[in-house]
Amino acid sequence: MSVVSTAPASQDACYISLLGLAEYFRTSQPPNIKKCIQCLQALFTFQPPSKVEARTHLQMGQVLMAYTCNIDLARRHLEQAWSIAEPLMNFDDVKFDTASLLAQLHLKTEQSSHAKAMLRRAVELSQNNVYWHCKLLLQLSQIHASDREYSLASDLLAVGAESAEEAGATYLKVLFLLSRAMILMIERKTNDVLALLNSAGQIIDNNIPNPHQKEYLKVFFLVLQVCYYLALGQVKTVKPS
């Protein structure tokens, strides 16, 4: 009876020890990535619970992406992490971090459509987590913009601004507004750009209490304002900005 009751605690100790060793090898000078990966790989021999298994696959993918050129193996681990984590509740950080990294890997192998599909699914699942929802929307809109699909990028940024407003995330809302203004500027939709810049400028001046966030947004705003007036040929108007 005592063996049965102590088995889970013993397993937990093994997980923690192996993770600690993996981190020790990863942060050694110089890093010993081979031993780090071996420690993480050893975790799977204990048939860990789903959340531990998914998190370990994610860590394997992160280490392989950061320290090796083995993209295929990194992708396999991330895909396994996603397949385990996707249906799990209250597991947002692992689930959406995995989705974000998988999209980055797909882009590295020039599989833009796969990256977009991955992020669309993650955006759909992340609607109750404003941080991840906004981060994934920004990532997806950036891919569409890079592919010159500006209308789709603009639509996603508009959704992001609405989501941020609903969550009371004023800083994120302004970030989406300014990003959308940048995309519309590329599309030469100057009337829409002015409206967004005016809206964002008022919020920056009146509703961003954090001085560092305010400064970052103000610089972004002024750069866009300069580009906007120069695009219209209004050199005198642009000088104060």
Tab-separated table of C-alpha atoms in Angstrom:
chain	number	residue	atom	x	y	z
A	1	MET	CA	0.000	0.000	0.000
A	2	SER	CA	2.819	2.391	0.892
A	3	VAL	CA	4.546	1.702	-2.422
A	4	VAL	CA	1.391	2.617	-4.341
A	5	SER	CA	0.892	5.848	-2.411
A	6	THR	CA	4.497	6.991	-2.819
A	7	ALA	CA	4.816	6.122	-6.524
A	8	PRO	CA	3.354	9.430	-7.824
A	9	ALA	CA	5.603	11.437	-5.482
A	10	SER	CA	8.593	9.406	-6.646
A	11	GLN	CA	7.681	10.052	-10.281
A	12	ASP	CA	7.307	13.773	-9.606
A	13	ALA	CA	10.789	13.784	-8.076
A	14	CYS	CA	12.162	12.104	-11.224
A	15	TYR	CA	10.487	14.683	-13.485
A	16	ILE	CA	11.827	17.577	-11.428
A	17	SER	CA	15.327	16.097	-11.262
A	18	LEU	CA	15.499	15.466	-15.002
A	19	LEU	CA	14.149	18.931	-15.818
A	20	GLY	CA	16.654	20.475	-13.417
A	21	LEU	CA	19.495	18.549	-15.020
A	22	ALA	CA	18.329	19.523	-18.505
A	23	GLU	CA	18.306	23.201	-17.513
A	24	TYR	CA	21.729	22.840	-15.873
A	25	PHE	CA	23.222	21.417	-19.072
A	26	ARG	CA	21.446	24.047	-21.202
A	27	THR	CA	22.786	26.959	-19.174
A	28	SER	CA	26.314	25.559	-18.682
A	29	GLN	CA	29.195	27.490	-20.219
A	30	PRO	CA	29.451	26.269	-22.903
A	31	PRO	CA	25.985	24.654	-23.097
A	32	ASN	CA	25.887	20.870	-23.321
A	33	ILE	CA	22.855	20.545	-25.551
A	34	LYS	CA	23.304	16.825	-26.209
A	35	LYS	CA	22.982	15.995	-22.505
A	36	CYS	CA	20.151	18.496	-22.105
A	37	ILE	CA	18.171	16.708	-24.834
A	38	GLN	CA	19.008	13.304	-23.332
A	39	CYS	CA	17.553	14.400	-19.978
A	40	LEU	CA	14.355	15.640	-21.595
A	41	GLN	CA	14.101	12.489	-23.699
A	42	ALA	CA	14.483	10.352	-20.548
A	43	LEU	CA	11.295	11.896	-19.156
A	44	PHE	CA	9.200	10.032	-21.699
A	45	THR	CA	10.344	6.652	-20.352
A	46	PHE	CA	8.281	7.318	-17.210
A	47	GLN	CA	5.042	7.664	-19.250
A	48	PRO	CA	4.295	11.074	-17.698
A	49	PRO	CA	0.826	12.678	-17.462
A	50	SER	CA	-0.429	14.452	-20.577
A	51	LYS	CA	0.482	17.945	-19.402
A	52	VAL	CA	4.026	16.928	-18.453
A	53	GLU	CA	4.440	15.097	-21.758
A	54	ALA	CA	3.172	18.052	-23.812
A	55	ARG	CA	5.360	20.536	-21.928
A	56	THR	CA	8.416	18.300	-22.403
A	57	HIS	CA	7.782	17.998	-26.151
A	58	LEU	CA	7.511	21.796	-26.277
A	59	GLN	CA	10.820	22.166	-24.414
A	60	MET	CA	12.462	19.698	-26.780
A	61	GLY	CA	11.195	21.712	-29.737
A	62	GLN	CA	12.446	24.973	-28.206
A	63	VAL	CA	15.918	23.567	-27.498
A	64	LEU	CA	16.223	22.017	-30.952
A	65	MET	CA	15.126	25.268	-32.618
A	66	ALA	CA	17.498	27.421	-30.576
A	67	TYR	CA	20.637	25.277	-30.565
A	68	THR	CA	20.516	22.902	-33.546
A	69	CYS	CA	19.721	22.836	-37.249
A	70	ASN	CA	17.417	19.815	-36.894
A	71	ILE	CA	14.188	21.501	-37.982
A	72	ASP	CA	12.432	18.219	-38.792
A	73	LEU	CA	12.943	16.808	-35.289
A	74	ALA	CA	11.937	20.124	-33.712
A	75	ARG	CA	8.758	20.102	-35.784
A	76	ARG	CA	7.928	16.535	-34.753
A	77	HIS	CA	8.217	17.384	-31.074
A	78	LEU	CA	6.156	20.552	-31.468
A	79	GLU	CA	3.488	18.693	-33.428
A	80	GLN	CA	3.302	16.088	-30.644
A	81	ALA	CA	3.052	18.866	-28.053
A	82	TRP	CA	0.216	20.472	-30.028
A	83	SER	CA	-1.725	17.226	-30.531
A	84	ILE	CA	-1.623	16.570	-26.770
A	85	ALA	CA	-2.194	20.152	-25.601
A	86	GLU	CA	-4.885	21.277	-28.064
A	87	PRO	CA	-7.857	19.545	-26.319
A	88	LEU	CA	-6.626	20.236	-22.765
A	89	MET	CA	-8.345	22.918	-20.682
A	90	ASN	CA	-6.406	25.492	-18.627
A	91	PHE	CA	-3.181	24.815	-20.483
A	92	ASP	CA	-2.939	28.001	-22.523
A	93	ASP	CA	0.748	28.856	-22.231
A	94	VAL	CA	1.960	25.490	-23.533
A	95	LYS	CA	-0.811	25.224	-26.132
A	96	PHE	CA	-0.345	28.644	-27.700
A	97	ASP	CA	3.423	28.863	-27.297
A	98	THR	CA	3.565	25.609	-29.262
A	99	ALA	CA	1.275	26.986	-31.972
A	100	SER	CA	3.349	30.155	-32.275
A	101	LEU	CA	6.623	28.209	-32.575
A	102	LEU	CA	5.145	25.762	-35.075
A	103	ALA	CA	4.063	28.678	-37.254
A	104	GLN	CA	7.615	30.060	-37.110
A	105	LEU	CA	8.993	26.681	-38.185
A	106	HIS	CA	6.555	26.462	-41.088
A	107	LEU	CA	7.737	29.889	-42.252
A	108	LYS	CA	11.374	28.766	-42.082
A	109	THR	CA	10.535	25.941	-44.489
A	110	GLU	CA	8.526	28.324	-46.701
A	111	GLN	CA	5.190	26.759	-45.805
A	112	SER	CA	3.271	29.976	-45.300
A	113	SER	CA	-0.143	28.330	-45.763
A	114	HIS	CA	0.609	25.826	-42.984
A	115	ALA	CA	1.690	28.647	-40.668
A	116	LYS	CA	-1.522	30.561	-41.341
A	117	ALA	CA	-3.700	27.493	-40.766
A	118	MET	CA	-1.914	26.766	-37.485
A	119	LEU	CA	-2.356	30.323	-36.231
A	120	ARG	CA	-6.010	30.536	-37.330
A	121	ARG	CA	-6.798	27.477	-35.226
A	122	ALA	CA	-4.870	28.915	-32.282
A	123	VAL	CA	-6.638	32.291	-32.634
A	124	GLU	CA	-9.972	30.480	-32.591
A	125	LEU	CA	-9.059	28.625	-29.378
A	126	SER	CA	-7.530	31.627	-27.595
A	127	GLN	CA	-10.550	33.927	-27.483
A	128	ASN	CA	-10.796	33.719	-23.685
A	129	ASN	CA	-7.131	34.626	-23.178
A	130	VAL	CA	-6.598	38.213	-24.295
A	131	TYR	CA	-2.780	38.080	-24.086
A	132	TRP	CA	-2.422	35.049	-26.362
A	133	HIS	CA	-5.343	36.047	-28.588
A	134	CYS	CA	-3.741	39.411	-29.344
A	135	LYS	CA	-0.236	37.975	-29.732
A	136	LEU	CA	-1.432	35.318	-32.184
A	137	LEU	CA	-3.511	37.845	-34.146
A	138	LEU	CA	-0.444	40.058	-34.503
A	139	GLN	CA	1.670	37.105	-35.636
A	140	LEU	CA	-0.932	35.986	-38.178
A	141	SER	CA	-1.455	39.504	-39.520
A	142	GLN	CA	2.304	39.900	-39.931
A	143	ILE	CA	2.455	36.776	-42.095
A	144	HIS	CA	-0.419	38.011	-44.270
A	145	ALA	CA	1.303	41.399	-44.599
A	146	SER	CA	4.590	39.714	-45.580
A	147	ASP	CA	2.653	37.825	-48.266
A	148	ARG	CA	1.168	41.170	-49.409
A	149	GLU	CA	-2.312	40.097	-48.363
A	150	TYR	CA	-2.911	43.520	-46.875
A	151	SER	CA	-6.698	43.402	-46.642
A	152	LEU	CA	-6.588	40.195	-44.602
A	153	ALA	CA	-3.871	41.649	-42.368
A	154	SER	CA	-5.941	44.802	-41.847
A	155	ASP	CA	-9.069	42.804	-40.966
A	156	LEU	CA	-7.154	40.769	-38.361
A	157	LEU	CA	-5.730	43.928	-36.799
A	158	ALA	CA	-9.235	45.395	-36.596
A	159	VAL	CA	-10.384	42.254	-34.766
A	160	GLY	CA	-7.408	42.612	-32.437
A	161	ALA	CA	-8.302	46.234	-31.624
A	162	GLU	CA	-11.876	45.199	-30.783
A	163	SER	CA	-10.699	42.293	-28.618
A	164	ALA	CA	-8.259	44.527	-26.740
A	165	GLU	CA	-10.951	47.137	-26.155
A	166	GLU	CA	-13.372	44.528	-24.800
A	167	ALA	CA	-10.677	43.313	-22.402
A	168	GLY	CA	-9.796	46.847	-21.308
A	169	ALA	CA	-6.246	46.415	-22.679
A	170	THR	CA	-5.700	50.004	-23.827
A	171	TYR	CA	-2.022	49.620	-24.707
A	172	LEU	CA	-2.744	46.625	-26.936
A	173	LYS	CA	-5.657	48.446	-28.561
A	174	VAL	CA	-3.398	51.335	-29.584
A	175	LEU	CA	-0.762	48.898	-30.838
A	176	PHE	CA	-3.367	47.297	-33.105
A	177	LEU	CA	-4.655	50.686	-34.290
A	178	LEU	CA	-1.171	51.881	-35.216
A	179	SER	CA	-0.282	48.577	-36.872
A	180	ARG	CA	-3.453	48.775	-38.920
A	181	ALA	CA	-2.660	52.365	-39.891
A	182	MET	CA	0.720	51.155	-41.160
A	183	ILE	CA	-0.930	48.488	-43.317
A	184	LEU	CA	-3.505	50.939	-44.686
A	185	MET	CA	-0.685	53.324	-45.536
A	186	ILE	CA	0.887	50.603	-47.645
A	187	GLU	CA	-2.493	50.162	-49.343
A	188	ARG	CA	-2.628	53.963	-49.872
A	189	LYS	CA	-5.979	54.260	-48.072
A	190	THR	CA	-5.062	57.688	-46.746
A	191	ASN	CA	-8.498	58.704	-45.432
A	192	ASP	CA	-8.709	55.636	-43.199
A	193	VAL	CA	-5.133	56.186	-42.002
A	194	LEU	CA	-5.866	59.688	-40.735
A	195	ALA	CA	-8.881	58.522	-38.738
A	196	LEU	CA	-6.867	55.750	-37.064
A	197	LEU	CA	-3.940	58.049	-36.277
A	198	ASN	CA	-6.238	60.644	-34.721
A	199	SER	CA	-7.958	57.996	-32.598
A	200	ALA	CA	-4.662	56.425	-31.487
A	201	GLY	CA	-3.088	59.834	-30.761
A	202	GLN	CA	-5.902	60.851	-28.420
A	203	ILE	CA	-5.674	57.572	-26.492
A	204	ILE	CA	-1.878	57.830	-26.186
A	205	ASP	CA	-2.105	61.372	-24.808
A	206	ASN	CA	-4.967	60.731	-22.376
A	207	ASN	CA	-5.235	57.036	-21.473
A	208	ILE	CA	-1.755	55.454	-21.249
A	209	PRO	CA	-0.454	56.003	-17.678
A	210	ASN	CA	2.693	53.847	-17.973
A	211	PRO	CA	5.477	56.234	-19.140
A	212	HIS	CA	7.489	53.518	-20.937
A	213	GLN	CA	4.466	52.236	-22.862
A	214	LYS	CA	3.437	55.817	-23.621
A	215	GLU	CA	6.875	56.655	-25.014
A	216	TYR	CA	6.995	53.510	-27.164
A	217	LEU	CA	3.542	54.154	-28.639
A	218	LYS	CA	4.274	57.858	-29.131
A	219	VAL	CA	7.403	57.112	-31.149
A	220	PHE	CA	5.483	54.564	-33.263
A	221	PHE	CA	2.715	57.146	-33.752
A	222	LEU	CA	5.119	59.939	-34.753
A	223	VAL	CA	6.965	57.728	-37.245
A	224	LEU	CA	3.664	56.846	-38.918
A	225	GLN	CA	2.565	60.477	-38.857
A	226	VAL	CA	5.785	61.541	-40.575
A	227	CYS	CA	5.380	58.836	-43.227
A	228	TYR	CA	1.745	59.820	-43.743
A	229	TYR	CA	2.409	63.532	-44.332
A	230	LEU	CA	5.450	62.828	-46.514
A	231	ALA	CA	3.366	60.450	-48.636
A	232	LEU	CA	0.908	63.302	-49.168
A	233	GLY	CA	3.730	65.726	-50.010
A	234	GLN	CA	2.997	67.921	-46.968
A	235	VAL	CA	6.602	68.618	-45.951
A	236	LYS	CA	5.805	71.733	-43.899
A	237	THR	CA	3.090	69.930	-41.942
A	238	VAL	CA	5.448	67.092	-41.062
A	239	LYS	CA	8.229	69.183	-39.486
A	240	PRO	CA	6.771	69.352	-35.919
A	241	SER	CA	6.303	65.563	-35.894
